[in-house]
Coordinates of C-alpha atoms in Angstrom, one line a residue:
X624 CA -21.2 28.1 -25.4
X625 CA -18.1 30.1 -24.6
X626 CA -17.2 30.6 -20.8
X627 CA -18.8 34.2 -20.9
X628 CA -21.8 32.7 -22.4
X629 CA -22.0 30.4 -19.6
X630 CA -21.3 32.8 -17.2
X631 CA -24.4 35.3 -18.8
X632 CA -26.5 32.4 -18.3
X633 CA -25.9 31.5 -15.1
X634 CA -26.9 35.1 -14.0
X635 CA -30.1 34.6 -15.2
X636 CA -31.2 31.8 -13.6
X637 CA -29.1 31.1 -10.0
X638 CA -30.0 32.1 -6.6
X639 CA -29.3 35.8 -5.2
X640 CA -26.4 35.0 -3.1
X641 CA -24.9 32.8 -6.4
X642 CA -25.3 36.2 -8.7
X643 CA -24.2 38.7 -5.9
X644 CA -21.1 36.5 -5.5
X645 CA -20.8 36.4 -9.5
X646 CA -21.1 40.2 -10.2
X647 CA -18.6 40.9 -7.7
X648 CA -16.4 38.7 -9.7
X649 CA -13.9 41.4 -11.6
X650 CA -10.7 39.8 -13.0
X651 CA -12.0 37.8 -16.3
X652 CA -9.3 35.2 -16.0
X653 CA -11.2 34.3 -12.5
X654 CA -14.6 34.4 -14.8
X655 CA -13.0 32.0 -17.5
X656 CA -11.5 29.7 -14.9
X657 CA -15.2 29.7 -13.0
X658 CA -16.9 28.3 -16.5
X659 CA -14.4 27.1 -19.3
X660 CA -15.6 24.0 -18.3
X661 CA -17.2 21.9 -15.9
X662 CA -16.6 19.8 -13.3
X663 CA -15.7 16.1 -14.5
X664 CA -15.0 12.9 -13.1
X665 CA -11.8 11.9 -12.2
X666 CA -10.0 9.3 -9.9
X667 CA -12.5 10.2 -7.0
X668 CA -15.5 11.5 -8.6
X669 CA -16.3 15.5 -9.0
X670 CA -13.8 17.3 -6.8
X671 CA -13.2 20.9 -7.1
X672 CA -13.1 24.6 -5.2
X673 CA -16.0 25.9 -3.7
X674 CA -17.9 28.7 -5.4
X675 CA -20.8 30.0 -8.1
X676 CA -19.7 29.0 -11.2
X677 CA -19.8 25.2 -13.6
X678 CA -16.5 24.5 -12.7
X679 CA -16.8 24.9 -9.3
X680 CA -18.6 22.9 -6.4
X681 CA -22.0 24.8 -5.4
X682 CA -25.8 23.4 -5.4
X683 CA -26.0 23.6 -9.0
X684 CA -22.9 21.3 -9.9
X685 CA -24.2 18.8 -7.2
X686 CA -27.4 19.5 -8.3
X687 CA -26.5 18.2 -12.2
X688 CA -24.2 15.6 -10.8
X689 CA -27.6 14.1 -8.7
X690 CA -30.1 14.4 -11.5
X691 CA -27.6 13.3 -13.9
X692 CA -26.8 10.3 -11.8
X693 CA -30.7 9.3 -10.7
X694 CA -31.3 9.0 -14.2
X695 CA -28.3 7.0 -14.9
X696 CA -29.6 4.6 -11.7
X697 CA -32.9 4.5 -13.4
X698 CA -31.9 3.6 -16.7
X699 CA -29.9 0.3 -15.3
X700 CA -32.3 -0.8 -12.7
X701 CA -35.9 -1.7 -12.6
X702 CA -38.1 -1.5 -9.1
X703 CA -37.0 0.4 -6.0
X704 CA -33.7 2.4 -5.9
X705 CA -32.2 3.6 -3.1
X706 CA -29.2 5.6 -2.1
X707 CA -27.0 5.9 0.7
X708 CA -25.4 9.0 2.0
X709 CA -23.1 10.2 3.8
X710 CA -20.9 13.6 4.6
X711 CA -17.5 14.8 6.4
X712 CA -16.4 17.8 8.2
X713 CA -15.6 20.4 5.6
X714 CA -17.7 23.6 5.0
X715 CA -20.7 22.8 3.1
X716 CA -20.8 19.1 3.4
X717 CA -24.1 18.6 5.5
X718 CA -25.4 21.2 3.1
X719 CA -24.6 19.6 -0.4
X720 CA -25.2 16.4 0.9
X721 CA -28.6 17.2 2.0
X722 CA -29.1 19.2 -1.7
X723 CA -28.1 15.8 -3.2
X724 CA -31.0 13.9 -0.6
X725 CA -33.6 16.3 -2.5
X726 CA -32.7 15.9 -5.4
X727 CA -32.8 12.2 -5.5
X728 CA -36.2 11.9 -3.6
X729 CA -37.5 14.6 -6.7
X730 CA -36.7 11.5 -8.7
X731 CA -38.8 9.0 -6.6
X732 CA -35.6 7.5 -5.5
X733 CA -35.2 6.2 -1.4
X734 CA -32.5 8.0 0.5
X735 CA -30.6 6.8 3.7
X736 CA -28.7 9.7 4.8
X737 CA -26.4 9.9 8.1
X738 CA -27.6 12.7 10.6
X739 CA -23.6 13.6 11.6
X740 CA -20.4 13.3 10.2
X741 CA -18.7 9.4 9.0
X742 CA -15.7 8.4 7.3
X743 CA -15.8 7.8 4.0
X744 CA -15.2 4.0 4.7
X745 CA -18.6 3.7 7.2
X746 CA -20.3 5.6 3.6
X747 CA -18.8 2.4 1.7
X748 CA -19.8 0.1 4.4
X749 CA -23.4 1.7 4.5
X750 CA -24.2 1.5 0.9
X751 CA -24.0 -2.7 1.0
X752 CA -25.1 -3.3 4.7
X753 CA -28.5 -1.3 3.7
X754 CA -28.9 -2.9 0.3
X755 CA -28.8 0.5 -1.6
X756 CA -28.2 0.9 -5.4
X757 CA -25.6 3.4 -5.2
X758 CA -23.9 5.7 -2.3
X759 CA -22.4 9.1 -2.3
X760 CA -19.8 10.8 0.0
X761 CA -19.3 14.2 -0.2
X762 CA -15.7 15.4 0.9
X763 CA -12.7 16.4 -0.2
X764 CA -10.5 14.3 1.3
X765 CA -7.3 15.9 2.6
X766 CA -7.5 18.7 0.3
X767 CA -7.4 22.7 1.7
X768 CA -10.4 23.7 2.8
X769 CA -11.5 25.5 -0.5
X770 CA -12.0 22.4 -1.7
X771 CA -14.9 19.8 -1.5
X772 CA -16.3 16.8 -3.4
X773 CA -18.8 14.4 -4.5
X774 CA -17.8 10.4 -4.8
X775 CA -20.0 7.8 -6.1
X776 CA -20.2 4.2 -5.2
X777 CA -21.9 1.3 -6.3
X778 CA -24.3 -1.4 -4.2
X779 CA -21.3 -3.3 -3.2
X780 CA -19.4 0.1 -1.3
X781 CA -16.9 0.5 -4.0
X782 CA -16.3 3.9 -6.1
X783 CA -17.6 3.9 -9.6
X784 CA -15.3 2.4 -11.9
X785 CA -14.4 3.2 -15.4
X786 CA -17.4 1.7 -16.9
X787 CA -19.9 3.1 -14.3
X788 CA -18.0 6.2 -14.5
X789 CA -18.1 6.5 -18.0
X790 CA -21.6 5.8 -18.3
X791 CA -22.8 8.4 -15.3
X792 CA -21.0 10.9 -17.1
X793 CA -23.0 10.6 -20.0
X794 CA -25.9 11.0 -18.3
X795 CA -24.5 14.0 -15.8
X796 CA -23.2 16.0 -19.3
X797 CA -27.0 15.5 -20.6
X798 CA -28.4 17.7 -18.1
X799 CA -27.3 20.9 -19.6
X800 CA -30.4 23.5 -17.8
X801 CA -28.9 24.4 -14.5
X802 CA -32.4 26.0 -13.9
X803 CA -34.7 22.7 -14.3
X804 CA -32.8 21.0 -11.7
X805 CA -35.5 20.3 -8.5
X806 CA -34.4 21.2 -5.7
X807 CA -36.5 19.9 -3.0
X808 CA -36.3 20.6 0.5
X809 CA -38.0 17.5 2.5
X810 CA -39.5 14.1 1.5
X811 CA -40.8 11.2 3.1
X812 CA -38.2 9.4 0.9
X813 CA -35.5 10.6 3.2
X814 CA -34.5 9.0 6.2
X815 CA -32.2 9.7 8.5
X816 CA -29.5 7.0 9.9
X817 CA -26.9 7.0 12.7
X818 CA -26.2 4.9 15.9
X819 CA -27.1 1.7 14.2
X820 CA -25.4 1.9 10.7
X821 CA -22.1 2.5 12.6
X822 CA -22.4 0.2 15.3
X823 CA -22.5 -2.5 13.0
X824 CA -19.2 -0.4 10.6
X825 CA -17.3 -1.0 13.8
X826 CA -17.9 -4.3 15.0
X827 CA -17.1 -5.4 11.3
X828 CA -13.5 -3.4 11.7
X829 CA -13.7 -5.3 15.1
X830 CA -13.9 -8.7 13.9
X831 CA -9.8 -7.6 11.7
X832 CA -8.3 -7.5 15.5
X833 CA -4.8 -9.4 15.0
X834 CA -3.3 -8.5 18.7
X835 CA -4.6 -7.7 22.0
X836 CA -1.9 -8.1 24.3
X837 CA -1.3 -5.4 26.9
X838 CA 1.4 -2.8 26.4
X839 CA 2.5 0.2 27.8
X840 CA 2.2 1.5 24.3
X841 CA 1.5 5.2 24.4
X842 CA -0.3 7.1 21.8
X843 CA -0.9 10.6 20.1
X844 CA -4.0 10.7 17.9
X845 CA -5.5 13.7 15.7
X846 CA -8.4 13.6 13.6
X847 CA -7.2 16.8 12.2
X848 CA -10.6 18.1 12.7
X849 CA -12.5 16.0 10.8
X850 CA -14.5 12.5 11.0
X851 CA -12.1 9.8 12.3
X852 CA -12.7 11.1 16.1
X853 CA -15.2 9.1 17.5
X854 CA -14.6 5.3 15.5
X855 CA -10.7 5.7 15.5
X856 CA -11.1 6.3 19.7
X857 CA -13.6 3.8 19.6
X858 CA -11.2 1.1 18.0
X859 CA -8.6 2.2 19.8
X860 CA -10.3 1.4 23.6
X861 CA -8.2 0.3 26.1
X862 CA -4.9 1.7 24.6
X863 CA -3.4 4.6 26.6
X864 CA -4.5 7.0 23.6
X865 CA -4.2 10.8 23.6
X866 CA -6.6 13.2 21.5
X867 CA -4.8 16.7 20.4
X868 CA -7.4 18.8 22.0
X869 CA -6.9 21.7 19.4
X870 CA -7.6 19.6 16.4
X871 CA -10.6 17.4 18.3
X872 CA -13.5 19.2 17.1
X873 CA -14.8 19.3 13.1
X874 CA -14.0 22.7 11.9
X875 CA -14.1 23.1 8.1
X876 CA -11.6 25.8 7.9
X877 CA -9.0 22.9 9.3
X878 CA -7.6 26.5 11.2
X879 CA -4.8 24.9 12.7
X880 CA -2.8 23.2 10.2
X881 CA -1.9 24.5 6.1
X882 CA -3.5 21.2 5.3
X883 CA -5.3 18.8 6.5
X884 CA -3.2 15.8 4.9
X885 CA -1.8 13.7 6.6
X886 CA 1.1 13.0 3.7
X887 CA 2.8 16.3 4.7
X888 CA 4.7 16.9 7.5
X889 CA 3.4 19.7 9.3
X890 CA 0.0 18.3 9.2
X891 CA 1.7 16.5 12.3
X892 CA 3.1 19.2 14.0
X893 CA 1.2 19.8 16.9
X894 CA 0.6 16.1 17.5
X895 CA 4.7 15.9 17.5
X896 CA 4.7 18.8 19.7
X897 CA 2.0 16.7 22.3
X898 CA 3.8 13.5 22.0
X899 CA 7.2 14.9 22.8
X900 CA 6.0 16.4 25.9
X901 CA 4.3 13.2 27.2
X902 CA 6.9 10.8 25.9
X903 CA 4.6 8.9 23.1
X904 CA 5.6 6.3 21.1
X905 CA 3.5 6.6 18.2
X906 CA 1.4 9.9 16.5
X907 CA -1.1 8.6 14.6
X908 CA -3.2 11.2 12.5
X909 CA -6.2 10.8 10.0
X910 CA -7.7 12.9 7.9
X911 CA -11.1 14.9 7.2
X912 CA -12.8 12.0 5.8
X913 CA -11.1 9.4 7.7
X914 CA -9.6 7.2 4.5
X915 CA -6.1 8.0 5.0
X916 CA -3.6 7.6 8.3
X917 CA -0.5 9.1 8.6
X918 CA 2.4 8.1 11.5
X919 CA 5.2 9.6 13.0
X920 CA 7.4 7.2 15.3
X921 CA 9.7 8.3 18.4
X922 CA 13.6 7.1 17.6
X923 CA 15.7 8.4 20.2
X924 CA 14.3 11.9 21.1
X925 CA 13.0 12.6 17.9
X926 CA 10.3 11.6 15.5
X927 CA 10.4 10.0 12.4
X928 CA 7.8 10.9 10.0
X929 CA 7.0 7.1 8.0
X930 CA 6.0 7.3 4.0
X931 CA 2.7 5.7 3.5
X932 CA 5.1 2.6 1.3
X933 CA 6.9 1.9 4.8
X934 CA 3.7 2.0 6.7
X935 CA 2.3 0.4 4.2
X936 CA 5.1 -2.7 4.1
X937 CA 5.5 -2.6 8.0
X938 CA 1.1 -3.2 8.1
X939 CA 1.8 -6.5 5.2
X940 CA 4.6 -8.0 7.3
X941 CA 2.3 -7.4 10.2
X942 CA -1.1 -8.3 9.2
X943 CA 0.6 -11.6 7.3
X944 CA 2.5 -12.7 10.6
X945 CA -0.3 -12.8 12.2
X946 CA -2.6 -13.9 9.6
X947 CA 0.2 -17.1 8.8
X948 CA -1.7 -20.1 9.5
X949 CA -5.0 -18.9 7.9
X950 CA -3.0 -18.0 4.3
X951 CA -3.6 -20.3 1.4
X952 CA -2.7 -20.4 -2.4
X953 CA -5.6 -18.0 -3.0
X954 CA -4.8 -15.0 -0.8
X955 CA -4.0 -11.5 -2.6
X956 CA -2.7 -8.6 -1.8
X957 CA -3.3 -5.8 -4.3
X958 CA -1.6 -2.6 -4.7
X959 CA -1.3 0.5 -7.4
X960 CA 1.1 0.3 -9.9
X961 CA 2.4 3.4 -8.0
X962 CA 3.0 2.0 -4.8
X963 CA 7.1 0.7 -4.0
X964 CA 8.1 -3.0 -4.5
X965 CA 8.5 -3.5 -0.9
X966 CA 5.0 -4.7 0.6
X967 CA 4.6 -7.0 -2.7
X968 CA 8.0 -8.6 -2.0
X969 CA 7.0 -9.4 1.6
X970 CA 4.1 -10.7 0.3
X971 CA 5.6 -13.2 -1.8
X972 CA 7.7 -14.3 0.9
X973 CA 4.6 -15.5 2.5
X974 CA 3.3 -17.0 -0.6
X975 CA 0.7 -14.3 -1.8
X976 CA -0.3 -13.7 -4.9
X977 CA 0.3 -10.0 -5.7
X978 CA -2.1 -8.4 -7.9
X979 CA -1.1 -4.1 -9.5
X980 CA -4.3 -1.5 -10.2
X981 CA -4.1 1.7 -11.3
X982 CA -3.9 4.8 -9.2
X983 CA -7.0 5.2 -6.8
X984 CA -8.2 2.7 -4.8
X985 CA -11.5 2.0 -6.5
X986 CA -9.7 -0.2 -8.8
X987 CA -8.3 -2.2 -5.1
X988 CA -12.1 -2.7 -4.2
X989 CA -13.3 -3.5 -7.9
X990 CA -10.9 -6.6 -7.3
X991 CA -12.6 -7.3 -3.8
X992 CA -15.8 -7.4 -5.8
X993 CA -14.4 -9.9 -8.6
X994 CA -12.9 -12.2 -6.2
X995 CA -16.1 -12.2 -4.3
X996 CA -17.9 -13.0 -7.7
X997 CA -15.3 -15.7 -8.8
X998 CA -14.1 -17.2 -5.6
X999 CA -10.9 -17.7 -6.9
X1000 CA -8.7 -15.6 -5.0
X1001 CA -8.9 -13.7 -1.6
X1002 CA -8.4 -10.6 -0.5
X1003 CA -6.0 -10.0 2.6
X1004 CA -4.9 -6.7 2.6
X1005 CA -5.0 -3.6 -0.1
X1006 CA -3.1 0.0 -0.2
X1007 CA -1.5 2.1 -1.9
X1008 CA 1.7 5.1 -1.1
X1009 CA -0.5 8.1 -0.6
X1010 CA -1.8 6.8 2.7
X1011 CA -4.4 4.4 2.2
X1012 CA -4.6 0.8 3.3
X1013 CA -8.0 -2.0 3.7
X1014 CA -7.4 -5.2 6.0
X1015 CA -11.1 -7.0 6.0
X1016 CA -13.7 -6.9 2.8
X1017 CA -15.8 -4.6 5.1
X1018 CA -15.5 -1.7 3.2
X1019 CA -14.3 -1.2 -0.3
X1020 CA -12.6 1.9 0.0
X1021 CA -9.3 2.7 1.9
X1022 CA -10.1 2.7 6.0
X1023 CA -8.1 4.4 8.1
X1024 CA -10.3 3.3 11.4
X1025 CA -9.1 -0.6 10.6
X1026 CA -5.8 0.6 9.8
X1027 CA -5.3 3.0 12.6
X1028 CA -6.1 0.0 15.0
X1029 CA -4.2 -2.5 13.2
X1030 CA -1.4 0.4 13.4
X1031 CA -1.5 0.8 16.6
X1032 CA -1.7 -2.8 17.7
X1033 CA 1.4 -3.1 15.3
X1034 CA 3.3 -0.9 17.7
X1035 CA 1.9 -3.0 20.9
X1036 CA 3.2 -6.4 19.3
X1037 CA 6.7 -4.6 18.3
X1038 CA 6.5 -2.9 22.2
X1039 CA 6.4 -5.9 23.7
X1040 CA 9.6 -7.3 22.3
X1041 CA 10.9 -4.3 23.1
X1042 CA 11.5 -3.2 19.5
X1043 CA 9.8 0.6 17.7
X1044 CA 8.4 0.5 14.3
X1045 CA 11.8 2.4 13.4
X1046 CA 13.9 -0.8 14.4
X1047 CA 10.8 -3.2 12.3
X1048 CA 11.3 -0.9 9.2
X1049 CA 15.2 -1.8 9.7
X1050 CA 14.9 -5.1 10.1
X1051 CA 12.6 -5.1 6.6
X1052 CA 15.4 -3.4 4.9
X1053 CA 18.0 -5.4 6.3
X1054 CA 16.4 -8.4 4.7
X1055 CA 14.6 -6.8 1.6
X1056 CA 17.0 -4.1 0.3
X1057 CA 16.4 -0.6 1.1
X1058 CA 13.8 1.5 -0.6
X1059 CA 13.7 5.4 -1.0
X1060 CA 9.9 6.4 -2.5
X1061 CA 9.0 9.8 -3.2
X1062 CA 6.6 12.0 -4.2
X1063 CA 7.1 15.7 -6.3
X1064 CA 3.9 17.3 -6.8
X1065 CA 3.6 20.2 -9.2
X1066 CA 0.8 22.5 -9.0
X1067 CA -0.3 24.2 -12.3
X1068 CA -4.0 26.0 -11.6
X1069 CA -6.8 27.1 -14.5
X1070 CA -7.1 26.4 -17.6
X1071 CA -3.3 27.4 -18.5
X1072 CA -1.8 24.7 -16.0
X1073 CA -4.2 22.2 -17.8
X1074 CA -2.4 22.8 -20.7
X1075 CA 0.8 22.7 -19.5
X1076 CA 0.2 19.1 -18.2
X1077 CA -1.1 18.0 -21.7
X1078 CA 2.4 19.7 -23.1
X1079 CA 4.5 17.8 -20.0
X1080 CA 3.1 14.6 -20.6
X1081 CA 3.2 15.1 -24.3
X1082 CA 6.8 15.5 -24.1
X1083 CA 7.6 12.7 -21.6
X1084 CA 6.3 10.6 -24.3
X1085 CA 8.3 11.9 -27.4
X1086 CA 11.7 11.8 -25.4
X1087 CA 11.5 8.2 -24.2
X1088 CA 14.5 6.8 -22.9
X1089 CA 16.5 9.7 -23.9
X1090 CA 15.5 11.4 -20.7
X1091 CA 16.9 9.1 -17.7
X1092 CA 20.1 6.9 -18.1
X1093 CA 20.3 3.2 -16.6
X1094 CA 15.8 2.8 -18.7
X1095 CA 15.1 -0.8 -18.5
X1096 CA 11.6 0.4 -20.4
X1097 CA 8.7 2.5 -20.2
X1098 CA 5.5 1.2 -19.4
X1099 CA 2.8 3.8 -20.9
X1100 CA -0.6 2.9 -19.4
X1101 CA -2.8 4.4 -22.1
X1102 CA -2.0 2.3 -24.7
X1103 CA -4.0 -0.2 -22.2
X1104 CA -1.4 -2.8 -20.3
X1105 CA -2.4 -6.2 -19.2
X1106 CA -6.6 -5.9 -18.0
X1107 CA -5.6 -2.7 -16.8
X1108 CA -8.2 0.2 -18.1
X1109 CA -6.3 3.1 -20.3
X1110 CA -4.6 5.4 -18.0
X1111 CA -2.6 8.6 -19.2
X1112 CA 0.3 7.3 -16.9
X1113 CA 3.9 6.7 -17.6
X1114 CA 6.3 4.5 -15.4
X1115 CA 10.3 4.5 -16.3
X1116 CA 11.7 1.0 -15.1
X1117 CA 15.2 0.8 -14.8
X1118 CA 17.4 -1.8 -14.8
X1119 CA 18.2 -3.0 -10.9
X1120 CA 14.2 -2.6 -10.4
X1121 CA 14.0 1.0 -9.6
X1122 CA 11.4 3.3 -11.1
X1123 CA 10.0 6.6 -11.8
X1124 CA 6.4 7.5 -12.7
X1125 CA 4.5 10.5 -13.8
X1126 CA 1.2 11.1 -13.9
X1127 CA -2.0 14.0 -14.0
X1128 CA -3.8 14.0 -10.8
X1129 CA -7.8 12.9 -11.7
X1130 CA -8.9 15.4 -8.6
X1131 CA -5.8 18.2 -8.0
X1132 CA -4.5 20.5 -10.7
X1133 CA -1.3 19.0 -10.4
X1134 CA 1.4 16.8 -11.9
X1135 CA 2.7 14.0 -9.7
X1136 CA 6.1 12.6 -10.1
X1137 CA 6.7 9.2 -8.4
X1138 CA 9.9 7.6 -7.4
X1139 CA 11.2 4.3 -6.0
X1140 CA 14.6 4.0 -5.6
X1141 CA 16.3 0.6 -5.0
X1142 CA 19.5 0.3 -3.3
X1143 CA 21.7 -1.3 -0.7
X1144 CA 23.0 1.8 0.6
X1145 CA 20.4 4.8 1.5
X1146 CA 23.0 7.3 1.2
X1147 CA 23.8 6.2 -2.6
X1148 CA 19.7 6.0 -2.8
X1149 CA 19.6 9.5 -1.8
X1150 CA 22.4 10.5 -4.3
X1151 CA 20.4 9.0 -7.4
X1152 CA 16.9 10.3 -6.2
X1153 CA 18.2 14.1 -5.8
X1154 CA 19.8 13.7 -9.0
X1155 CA 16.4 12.6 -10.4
X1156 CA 14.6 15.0 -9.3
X1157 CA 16.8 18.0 -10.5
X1158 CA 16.1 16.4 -13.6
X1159 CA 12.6 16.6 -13.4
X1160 CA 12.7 20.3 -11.8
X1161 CA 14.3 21.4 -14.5
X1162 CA 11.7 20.1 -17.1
X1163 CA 8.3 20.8 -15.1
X1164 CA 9.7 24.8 -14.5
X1165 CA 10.6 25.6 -17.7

């Protein structure tokens, strides 16, 4: 079927309030973006904007996605099946989530589902400490609040991998009448969780504690409105902690910041704002479903937004330090293969073995699954640039509750020598070389911006070296590098160890241009990266 035809059909079978927001629809390119396709799974599952239509998130496109998957659960396991699940703050999250509960109990399948708000982590940590087949987290992550999402995980907490993936999908495409999904409203095969589940989440993030000194340590923390309120606070007991008041509560429409991630700066603002006018040390702010942790850090009378790599390398120094005397020829530390140098050189300085995955930090908890399988290595600590980090095997997804405290007992230790993480991040550089990583995101929407990516990367590929001066080589990851699943990435290594990548987002309309620059001087680093990036400009716009 064409999108029109798709759209026609869809009129004749979806709830009123899905047709009255459909024939209101008037501009057909809005109607071809709506149903030109339909929702797939990318790095974190089905993602997309709310509203009526197959390629957007409603009851119907969580509704295929469940049936789809119960039948994918049913065809690899015999006996009982059961599902965990779990929701975050954004509009429609309890509601799709409890969609998905029917859904699953229509299929004779056991449901666990959480009667408030969790991090995506606590999901993870559910789905294994319950003994469930699969779990699913609907969120969003730190998109805009148009935006929400379904992930999938398997009975060991971690997101579906490629083979999983692949397979669900099959499954997912084969339901093809929106109208036979069934819908069901209650069932004894749902129960409800809570109090329980995440006491025992947080006594497991407990159990990672590396430093418990005092310290007159004080700290800004916003949820941004979303899940990490009550276990970040929790963790963080006993540390003179501050909560931004505006941006406390869960409000789906995220109405005090552009967006609630905590990558970009003004995410931080207010938070900056509050911890200026109480002299704080540290801002610390997660996001709606409480995976990622951004930090800004008073120097002088300012504050110094960090990069999720420096976080990132500043949390491996850490964590090792103190973990020194219980490291041994089998301890890992895994990261993407578009995260900077810098953590993985630390970590060979304290003898890890350092282990790359591709983008999305699935691929960081299929490894904690394999080591667990094997014994032969051992995780210590996991993350990748765009925020996300994992100290324990708790969880097998990014945690910003572990890594907030971790963070923040980071800054205690660093205090109490009467050093800020500004002066640690110096120090790293002193000894390490300095290291400038950035991030140019380009947003191309519909069905025209998908092309233009197939066209961008297309090209990228013809020109080759011919693009960049000073090209060591070009790793492309879908012709399938190392044990490494295909991946329609491309990295540019030059030749004193900097790199470029590029690469389609799996859950954003967007093209995302990565850069690590490595220097000895960060004004010559700057030099090189604005140079690169005019570069790139000039291809992406025209």
């Amino acid at each position: 079927m064409n999108y029109k035809d798709k759209y026609n059909q869809w009129l004749s079978f979806a709830d009123e309030d899905t047709v009255n927001e459909l024939t209101a629809l008037t501009d057909e390119k809005e109607i071809e973006d709506r149903f030109y396709k339909d929702l797939a799974f990318g790095t974190g599952g089905l993602r997309g904007i709310m509203g009526a239509g197959s390629n957007r998130m409603n009851r119907y496109t969580v509704g295929k996605a469940t049936l789809g998957l119960a039948d994918y659960l049913k065809s690899k396991h015999d006996g009982e099946i059961s599902v965990a699940i779990a929701y975050d703050s954004r509009n429609n999250s309890q509601y799709f989530a409890k969609t998905a509960a029917g859904i699953f109990a229509s299929q004779n399948i056991k449901v666990y589902i959480y009667d408030r708000l969790v991090p995506v982590p606590v999901l993870s940590f559910t789905t294994h400490y319950l003994g469930c087949t699969a779990g699913v987290m609907i969120t969003a992550s730190h998109n805009p609040k148009e935006y929400n999402g379904y992930k999938v995980y398997d009975s060991k907490g971690c997101q579906f991998c490629t083979e999983d993936a692949k397979n669900a999908i099959k499954y997912i495409n084969a339901v093809e009448d929106y109208s036979s999904i069934p819908f069901l409203e209650e069932s004894q095969l749902i129960h409800y969780i809570g109090d329980k589940e995440l006491d025992a989440f947080l006594r497991e993030v407990k159990k990672q504690s590396l430093y418990e000194e005092k310290s007159d340590l004080k700290i800004v923390y916003t949820p941004l409105h979303g899940t990490g309120n009550i276990p970040v606070r929790r963790m963080l007991e006993g540390m003179d902690v501050t909560v931004v008041k505006e941006q406390e509560l869960p409000d789906g429409n995220f109405s005090t910041v552009r967006s609630p991630n905590p990558e970009e700066k003004d995410a931080l603002t207010i938070a900056i704002e509050k911890a200026k006018e109480i002299g704080a040390d540290l801002v610390l702010g997660t996001d709606p479903d409480c995976d990622r942790v951004g930090i800004a850090v008073k120097n002088a009378d300012e504050y110094r937004l960090f990069t999720g790599n420096q976080t990132g390398a500043l949390l491996v120094h850490f964590v090792l330090a103190m973990k020194k005397a219980q490291l041994n020829d089998k301890s890992t530390l895994v990261k993407t293969i578009v995260t900077s140098e810098l953590g993985a050189q630390i970590g060979r300085k304290f003898g890890l073995i350092i282990e790359e995955t591709l983008t999305g930090f699935k691929y960081i908890g299929d490894k904690i699954n394999k080591y667990e399988t094997s014994g032969e290595q051992e995780f210590v600590i996991g993350y990748e640039e765009s925020y996300g980090y994992l100290v324990g095997t708790h969880a097998r997804d990014k945690d910003a509750v572990v890594s907030s405290m971790l963070i923040c007992q980071m800054a205690a230790w660093y205090k109490n020598q009467g050093k800020t993480l500004v002066d640690a991040l110096d120090e790293i550089y002193e000894e390490y070389g300095y290291y400038l990583d950035y991030l140019d995101s380009f947003v191309l929407k519909g069905k025209d911006g998908a092309e233009k990516i197939q066209s961008l990367m297309s090209y990228f590929r013809e020109k080759g070296t011919a693009l960049f001066d000073g090209v060591k080589e070009i790793v492309d990851f879908s012709m399938g590098i190392r044990d490494l699943p295909k991946e329609n990435v491309l990295k540019y290594i030059f030749h004193d160890g900097s790199w470029m990548a590029v690469r389609p987002s799996g859950t954003e309309p967007k093209i995302k241009i990565y850069y690590s620059i490595v220097d000895s001087s960060r004004e010559h680093a700057s030099d090189r990266l604005e140079k690169l990036r005019m570069l790139i400009r000039n291809i992406v716009e025209n």
